[in-house]
Coordinates of C-alpha atoms and ligand atoms in Angstrom, one line a residue:
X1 CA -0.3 -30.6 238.8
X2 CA -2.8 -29.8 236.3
X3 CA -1.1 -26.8 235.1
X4 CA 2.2 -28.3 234.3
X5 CA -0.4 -30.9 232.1
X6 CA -1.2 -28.1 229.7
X7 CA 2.6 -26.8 229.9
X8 CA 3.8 -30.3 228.5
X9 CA 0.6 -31.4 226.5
X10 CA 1.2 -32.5 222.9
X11 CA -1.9 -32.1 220.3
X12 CA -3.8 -34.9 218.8
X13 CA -4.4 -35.1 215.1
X14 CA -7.4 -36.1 215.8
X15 CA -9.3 -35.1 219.0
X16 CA -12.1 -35.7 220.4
X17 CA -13.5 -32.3 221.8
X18 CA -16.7 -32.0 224.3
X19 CA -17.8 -28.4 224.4
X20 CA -20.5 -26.9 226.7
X21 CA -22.1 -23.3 226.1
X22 CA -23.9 -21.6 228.7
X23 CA -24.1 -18.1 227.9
X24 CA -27.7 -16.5 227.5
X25 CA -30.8 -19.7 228.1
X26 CA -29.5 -22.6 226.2
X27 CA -27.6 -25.3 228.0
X28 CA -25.4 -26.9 225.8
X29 CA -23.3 -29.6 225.1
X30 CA -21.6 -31.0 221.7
X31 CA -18.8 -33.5 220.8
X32 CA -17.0 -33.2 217.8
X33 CA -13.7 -35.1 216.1
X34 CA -10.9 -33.6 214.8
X35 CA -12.7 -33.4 211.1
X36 CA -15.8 -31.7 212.6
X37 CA -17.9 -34.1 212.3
X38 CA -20.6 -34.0 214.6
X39 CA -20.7 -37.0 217.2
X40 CA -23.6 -35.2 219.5
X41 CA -24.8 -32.1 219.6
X42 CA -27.3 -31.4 223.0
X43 CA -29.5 -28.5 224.0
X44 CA -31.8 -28.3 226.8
X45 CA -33.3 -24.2 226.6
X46 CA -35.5 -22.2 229.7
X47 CA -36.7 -19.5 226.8
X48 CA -40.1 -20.8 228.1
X49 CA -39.7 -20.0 231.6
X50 CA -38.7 -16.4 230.5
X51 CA -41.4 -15.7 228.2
X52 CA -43.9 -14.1 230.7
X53 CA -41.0 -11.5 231.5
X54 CA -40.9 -10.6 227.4
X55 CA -37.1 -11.2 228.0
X56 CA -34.1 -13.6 229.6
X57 CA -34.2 -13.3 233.2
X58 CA -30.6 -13.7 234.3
X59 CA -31.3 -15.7 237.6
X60 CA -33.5 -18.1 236.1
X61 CA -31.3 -19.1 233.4
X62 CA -29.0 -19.7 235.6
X63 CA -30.9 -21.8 237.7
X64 CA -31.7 -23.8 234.6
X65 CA -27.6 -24.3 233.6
X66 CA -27.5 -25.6 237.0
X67 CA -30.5 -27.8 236.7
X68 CA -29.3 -28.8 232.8
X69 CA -25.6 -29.0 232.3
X70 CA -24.8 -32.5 233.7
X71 CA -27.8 -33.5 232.1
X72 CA -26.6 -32.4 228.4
X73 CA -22.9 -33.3 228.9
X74 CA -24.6 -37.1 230.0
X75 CA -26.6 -36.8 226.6
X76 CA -24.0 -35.6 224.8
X77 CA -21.4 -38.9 225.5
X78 CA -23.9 -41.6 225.3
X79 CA -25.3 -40.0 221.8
X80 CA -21.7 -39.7 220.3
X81 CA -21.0 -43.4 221.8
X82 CA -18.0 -42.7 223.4
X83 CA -17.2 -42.3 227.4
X84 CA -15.7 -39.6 229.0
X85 CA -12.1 -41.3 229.1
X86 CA -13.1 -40.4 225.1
X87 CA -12.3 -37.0 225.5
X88 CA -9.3 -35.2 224.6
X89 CA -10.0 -31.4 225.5
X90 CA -13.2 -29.9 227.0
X91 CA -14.2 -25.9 225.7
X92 CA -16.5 -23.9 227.3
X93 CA -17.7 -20.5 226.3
X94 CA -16.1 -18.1 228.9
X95 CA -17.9 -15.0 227.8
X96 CA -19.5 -12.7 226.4
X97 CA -23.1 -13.5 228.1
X98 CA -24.8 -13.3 231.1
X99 CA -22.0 -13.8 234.4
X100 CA -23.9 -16.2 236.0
X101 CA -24.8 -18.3 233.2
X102 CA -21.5 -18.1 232.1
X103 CA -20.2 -19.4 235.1
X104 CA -22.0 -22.7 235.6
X105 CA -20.5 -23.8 232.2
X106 CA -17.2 -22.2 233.0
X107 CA -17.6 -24.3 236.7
X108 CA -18.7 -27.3 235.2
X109 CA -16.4 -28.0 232.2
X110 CA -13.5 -26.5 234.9
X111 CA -13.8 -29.6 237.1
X112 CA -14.6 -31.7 234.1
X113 CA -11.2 -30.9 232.9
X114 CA -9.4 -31.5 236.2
X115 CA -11.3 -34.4 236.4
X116 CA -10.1 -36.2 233.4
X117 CA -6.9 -34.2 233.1
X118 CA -7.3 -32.9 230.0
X119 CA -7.2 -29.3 228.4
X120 CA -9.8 -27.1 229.2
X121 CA -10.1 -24.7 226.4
X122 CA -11.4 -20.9 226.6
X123 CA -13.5 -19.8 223.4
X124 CA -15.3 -17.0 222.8
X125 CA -18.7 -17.1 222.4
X126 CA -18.8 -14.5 219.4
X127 CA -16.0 -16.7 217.6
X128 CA -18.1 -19.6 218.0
X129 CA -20.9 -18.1 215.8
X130 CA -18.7 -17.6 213.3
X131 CA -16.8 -21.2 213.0
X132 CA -19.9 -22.5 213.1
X133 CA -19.5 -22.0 208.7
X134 CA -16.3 -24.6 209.4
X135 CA -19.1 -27.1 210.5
X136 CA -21.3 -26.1 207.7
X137 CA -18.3 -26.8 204.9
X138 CA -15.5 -28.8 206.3
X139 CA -13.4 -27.4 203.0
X140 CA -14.5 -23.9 204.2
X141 CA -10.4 -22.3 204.0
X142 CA -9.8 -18.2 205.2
X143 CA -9.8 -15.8 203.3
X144 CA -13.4 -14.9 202.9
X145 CA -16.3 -12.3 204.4
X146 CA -18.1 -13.2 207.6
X147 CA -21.8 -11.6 208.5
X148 CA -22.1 -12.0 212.2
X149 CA -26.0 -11.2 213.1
X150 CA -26.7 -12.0 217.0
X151 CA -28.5 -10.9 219.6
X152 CA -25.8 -9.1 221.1
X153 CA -23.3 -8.5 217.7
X154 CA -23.8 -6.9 214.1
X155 CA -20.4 -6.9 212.3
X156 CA -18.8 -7.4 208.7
X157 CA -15.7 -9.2 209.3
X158 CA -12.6 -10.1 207.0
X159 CA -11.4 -13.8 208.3
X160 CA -7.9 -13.8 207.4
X161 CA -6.9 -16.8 208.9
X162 CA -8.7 -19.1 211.6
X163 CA -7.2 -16.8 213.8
X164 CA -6.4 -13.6 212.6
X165 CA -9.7 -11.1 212.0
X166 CA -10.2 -7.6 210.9
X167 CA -14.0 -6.1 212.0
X168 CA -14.8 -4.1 208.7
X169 CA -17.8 -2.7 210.3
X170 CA -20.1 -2.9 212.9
X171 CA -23.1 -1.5 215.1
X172 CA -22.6 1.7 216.3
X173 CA -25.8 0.5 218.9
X174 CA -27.9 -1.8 219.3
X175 CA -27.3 -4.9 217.3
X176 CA -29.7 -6.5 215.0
X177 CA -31.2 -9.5 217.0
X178 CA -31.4 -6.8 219.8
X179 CA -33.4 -4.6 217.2
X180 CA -35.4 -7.6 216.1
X181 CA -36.4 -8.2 220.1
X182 CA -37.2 -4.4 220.6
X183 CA -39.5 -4.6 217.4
X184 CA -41.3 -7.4 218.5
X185 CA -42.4 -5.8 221.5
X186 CA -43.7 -2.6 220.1
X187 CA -45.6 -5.5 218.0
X188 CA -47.1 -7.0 220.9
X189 CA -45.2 -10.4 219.9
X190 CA -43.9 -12.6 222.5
X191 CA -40.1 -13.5 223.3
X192 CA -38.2 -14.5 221.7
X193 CA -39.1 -11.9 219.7
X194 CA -36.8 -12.3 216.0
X195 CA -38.8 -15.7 214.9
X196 CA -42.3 -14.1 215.4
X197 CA -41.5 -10.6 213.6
X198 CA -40.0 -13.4 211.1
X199 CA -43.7 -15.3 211.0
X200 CA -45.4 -11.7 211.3
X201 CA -43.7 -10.5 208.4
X202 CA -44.8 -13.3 206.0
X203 CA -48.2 -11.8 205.6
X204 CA -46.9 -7.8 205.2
X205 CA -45.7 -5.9 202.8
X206 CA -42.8 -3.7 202.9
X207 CA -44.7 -0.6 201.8
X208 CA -43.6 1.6 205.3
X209 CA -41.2 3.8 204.8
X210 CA -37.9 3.6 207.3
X211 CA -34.7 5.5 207.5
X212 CA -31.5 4.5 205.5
X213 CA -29.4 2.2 207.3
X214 CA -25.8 2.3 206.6
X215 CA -23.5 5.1 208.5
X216 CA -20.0 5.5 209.1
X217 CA -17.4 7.0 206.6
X218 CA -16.4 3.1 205.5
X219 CA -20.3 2.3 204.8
X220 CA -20.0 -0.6 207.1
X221 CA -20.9 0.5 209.6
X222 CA -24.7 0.2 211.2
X223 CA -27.4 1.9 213.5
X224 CA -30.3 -0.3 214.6
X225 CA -31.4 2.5 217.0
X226 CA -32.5 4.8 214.3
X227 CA -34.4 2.6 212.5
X228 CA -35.5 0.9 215.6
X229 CA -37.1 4.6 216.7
X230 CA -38.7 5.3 213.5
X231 CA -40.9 1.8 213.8
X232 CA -42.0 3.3 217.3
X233 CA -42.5 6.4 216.0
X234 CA -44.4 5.2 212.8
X235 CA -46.6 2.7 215.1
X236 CA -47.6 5.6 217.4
X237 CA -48.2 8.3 214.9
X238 CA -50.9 5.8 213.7
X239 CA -52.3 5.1 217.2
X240 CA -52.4 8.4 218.3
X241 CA -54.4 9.2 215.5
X242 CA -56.4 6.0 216.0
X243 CA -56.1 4.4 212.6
X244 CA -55.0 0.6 213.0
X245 CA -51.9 -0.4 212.4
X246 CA -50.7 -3.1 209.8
X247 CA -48.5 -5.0 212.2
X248 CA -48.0 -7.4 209.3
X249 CA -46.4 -4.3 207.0
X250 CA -44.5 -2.9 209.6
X251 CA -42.9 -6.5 210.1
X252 CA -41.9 -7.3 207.1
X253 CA -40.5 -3.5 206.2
X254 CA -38.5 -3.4 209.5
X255 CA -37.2 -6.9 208.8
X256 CA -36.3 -6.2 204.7
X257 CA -34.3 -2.7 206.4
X258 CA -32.5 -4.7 209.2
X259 CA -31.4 -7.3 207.0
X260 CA -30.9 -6.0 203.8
X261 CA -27.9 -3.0 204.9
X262 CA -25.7 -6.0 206.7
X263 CA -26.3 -8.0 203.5
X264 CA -25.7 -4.9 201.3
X265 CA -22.8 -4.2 203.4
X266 CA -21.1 -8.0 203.2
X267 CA -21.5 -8.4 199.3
X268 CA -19.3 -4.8 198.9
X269 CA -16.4 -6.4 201.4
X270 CA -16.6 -8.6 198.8
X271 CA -16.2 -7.0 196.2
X272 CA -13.5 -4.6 198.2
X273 CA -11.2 -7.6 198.9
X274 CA -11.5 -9.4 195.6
X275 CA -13.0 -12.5 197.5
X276 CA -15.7 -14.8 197.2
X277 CA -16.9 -16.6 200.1
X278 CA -19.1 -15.3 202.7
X279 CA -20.1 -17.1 205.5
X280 CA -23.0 -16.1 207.8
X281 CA -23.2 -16.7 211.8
X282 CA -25.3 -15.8 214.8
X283 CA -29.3 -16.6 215.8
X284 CA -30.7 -13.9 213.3
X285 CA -28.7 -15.9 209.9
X286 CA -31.6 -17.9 211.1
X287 CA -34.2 -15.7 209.6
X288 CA -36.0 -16.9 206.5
X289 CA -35.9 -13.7 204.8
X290 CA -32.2 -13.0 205.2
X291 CA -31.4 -16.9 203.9
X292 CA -33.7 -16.6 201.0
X293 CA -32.2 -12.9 199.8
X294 CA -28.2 -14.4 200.3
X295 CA -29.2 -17.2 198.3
X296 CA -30.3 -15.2 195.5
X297 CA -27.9 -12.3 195.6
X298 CA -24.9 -15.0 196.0
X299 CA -26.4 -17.5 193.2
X300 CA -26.4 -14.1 190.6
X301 CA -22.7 -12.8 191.6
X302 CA -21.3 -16.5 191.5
X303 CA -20.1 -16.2 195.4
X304 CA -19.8 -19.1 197.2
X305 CA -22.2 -18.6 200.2
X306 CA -22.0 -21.2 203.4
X307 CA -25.2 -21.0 205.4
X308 CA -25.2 -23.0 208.2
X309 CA -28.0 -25.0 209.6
X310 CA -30.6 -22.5 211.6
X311 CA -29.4 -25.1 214.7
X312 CA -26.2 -24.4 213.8
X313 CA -27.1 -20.3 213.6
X314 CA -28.8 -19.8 216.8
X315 CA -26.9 -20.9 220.0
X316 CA -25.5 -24.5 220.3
X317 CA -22.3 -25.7 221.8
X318 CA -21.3 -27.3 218.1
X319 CA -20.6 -24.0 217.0
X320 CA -18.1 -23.9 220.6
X321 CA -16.3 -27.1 219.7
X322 CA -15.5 -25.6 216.5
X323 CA -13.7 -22.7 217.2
X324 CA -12.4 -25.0 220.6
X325 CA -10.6 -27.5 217.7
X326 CA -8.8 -24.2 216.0
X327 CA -8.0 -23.1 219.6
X328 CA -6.9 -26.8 220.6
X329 CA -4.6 -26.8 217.8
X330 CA -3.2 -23.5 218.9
X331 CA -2.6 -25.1 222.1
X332 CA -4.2 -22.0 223.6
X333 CA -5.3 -23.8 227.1
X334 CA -6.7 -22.1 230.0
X335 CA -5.6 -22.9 233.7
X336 CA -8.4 -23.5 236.6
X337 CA -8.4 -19.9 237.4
X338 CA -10.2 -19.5 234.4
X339 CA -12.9 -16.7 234.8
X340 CA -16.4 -15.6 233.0
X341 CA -16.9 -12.4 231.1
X342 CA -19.7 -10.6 230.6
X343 CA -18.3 -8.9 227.5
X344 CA -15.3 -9.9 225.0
X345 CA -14.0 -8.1 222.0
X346 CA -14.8 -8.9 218.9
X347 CA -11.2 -9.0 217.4
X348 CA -10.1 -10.9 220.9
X349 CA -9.7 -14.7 220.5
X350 CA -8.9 -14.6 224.6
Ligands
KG4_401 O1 -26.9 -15.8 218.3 P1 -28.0 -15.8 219.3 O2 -28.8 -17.1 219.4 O3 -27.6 -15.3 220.7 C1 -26.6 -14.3 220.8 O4 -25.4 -14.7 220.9 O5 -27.0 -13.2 220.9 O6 -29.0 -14.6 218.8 C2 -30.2 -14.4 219.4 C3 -30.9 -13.3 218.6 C4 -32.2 -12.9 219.2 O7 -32.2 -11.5 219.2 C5 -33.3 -13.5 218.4 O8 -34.4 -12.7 218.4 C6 -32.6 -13.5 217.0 O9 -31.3 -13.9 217.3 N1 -33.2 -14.5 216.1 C7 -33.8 -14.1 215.0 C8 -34.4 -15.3 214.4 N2 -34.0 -16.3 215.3 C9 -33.3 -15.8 216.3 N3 -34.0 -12.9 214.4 C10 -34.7 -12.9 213.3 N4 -35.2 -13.9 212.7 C11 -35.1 -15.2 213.2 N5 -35.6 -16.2 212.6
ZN402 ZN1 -25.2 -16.5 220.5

């Protein structure tokens, strides 16, 4: 029986993990060995097909998983050179995302696992952004600060082991890439809506004036829906008065206030905990402006900084495989009854 496999299964030193991500519109699929090096790393996206609807359309993309995931898992082997008798373990993200696209990756990498008998490992999607920094810097050790910016997640995190987290703040609403998204309409920018405010703002100026950002009796705590409001409000004040609006200015002041308090916030953990290594995770540590300020800010104070690769930022089942190696090694295995969820805590590895 498959579940007295798991019961009795002794770890590798060195496995080979498959992983396969299927949360929002990317299809993924990634292998990785036991050092992190990348073997393959696959990604087959419908972001196209959702663009008319200025926003992920939950069947479609689910659809597309269907349509994509034997196709990137296919990829993924013959890229890495290996076979699927290779594979030691295979992660999936179970959650958070969107149910249904969760559950053709959940479905998929379920039978996969039966199929080969090997584990079949549960990760969080949220903890994959952030061991995606393992992949970045294979000497990368806890403790340090993580900065998790994603479309559905704004946090400042202490990483005190692989394992073991403590949320030092967070969004008390929306959360940044969310606030990025919601920008871009009221821009008139298409989805995906964080890279074009990000190519908008390169010809603004940050000369319009937007609330404060930080809240919360810790100060690391954030509110994205205030500042969110004031750009609606500041856009239509202007229209309603029919005066044009710099689109440019308002880009690249919205972007320097959503990126700046999370940054702000990251560098006094810090300072707080006597550390001095951040990492940064999640689609929006893709954004130019936010790479080029941690750079700077990180270079002055003498804090080691590990930036992943934007790939490596936005979604990709590498990122999966990584945290899937730290849960491999925990021997934290899921049955067949396995199930998707549409939300997971933070602090919850499972
Ligand atoms: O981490 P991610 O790929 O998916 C989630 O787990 O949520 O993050 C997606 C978010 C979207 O809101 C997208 O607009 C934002 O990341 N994003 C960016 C950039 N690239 C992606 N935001 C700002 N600048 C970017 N270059
Ligand atoms: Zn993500």
């Amino acid at each position: 029986m498959y579940k007295d496999l798991i019961k009795g299964f002794s770890v590798k030193e060195n496995p080979t993990i498959l992983a396969i991500e299927s949360s929002c519109d990317e299809t993924a699929a990634a292998i990785i060995d036991g050092e992190r090096n990348i073997l393959a790393n696959e990604i087959m996206s419908s972001c196209r097909e959702h663009v008319r609807f200025g926003g992920v359309v939950p069947e479609i993309a689910s659809r597309a998983h269907v349509t994509a995931v034997s196709q990137v898992v296919e990829k993924a082997v013959i890229s890495a050179g290996k076979t699927l008798k290779d594979i030691d373990a295979v992660a999936v993200t179970y959650g958070a995302g969107l149910l249904g696209a969760l559950l053709v990756g959940v479905s998929y990498a379920k039978s996969l696992a039966y199929a080969l008998n090997v584990p079949l490992i549960p990760v969080s999607h949220i903890r994959g952004h952030l061991a995606a920094a393992y992949l970045a810097d294979k000497t990368l050790k806890p403790p340090f600060i993580s900065l998790l910016l994603s479309g559905g997640h704004t946090a400042v995190i202490l990483v005190k082991s692989e394992s073991d987290f403590k949320i030092l703040g967070e969004t008390l609403d929306d959360a940044v890439g969310e606030a990025f998204d919601k920008v871009a309409r009221v821009l008139s920018l298409e989805y995906p809506g964080g890279p074009n405010v990000e190519r908008l703002a390169k010809d603004g100026k940050d000369v319009v004036p937007l609330p404060k950002m930080l809240k919360g009796e810790g100060g690391y705590d954030f509110s994205y829906s205030g500042l969110k409001t004031a750009v609606i409000n500041y856009v239509h004040k202007i229209e309603q008065s029919g005066g044009e609006v710099n689109r440019a200015d308002v880009a690249a002041s919205f972007q320097r206030a959503a990126i700046d308090a999370p940054v702000n916030a990251a560098l006094k953990a810090l300072e707080q905990y006597g550390l001095n290594t951040l990492t940064v995770g999640g689609g929006v540590a893709a954004n130019g402006y936010l790479r080029d300020s941690l750079t700077e800010k990180c270079r002055d104070k003498s804090i080691k900084l590990v930036l992943p690769p934007k790939p490596l930022c936005t979604d990709n089942a590498a990122m999966i495989a990584s945290e899937g190696l730290i849960r491999y090694r925990a021997r934290d295995f899921a049955t067949l009854d396995l199930n998707a969820k549409a939300r997971v805590d933070l602090d919850f590895v499972r």
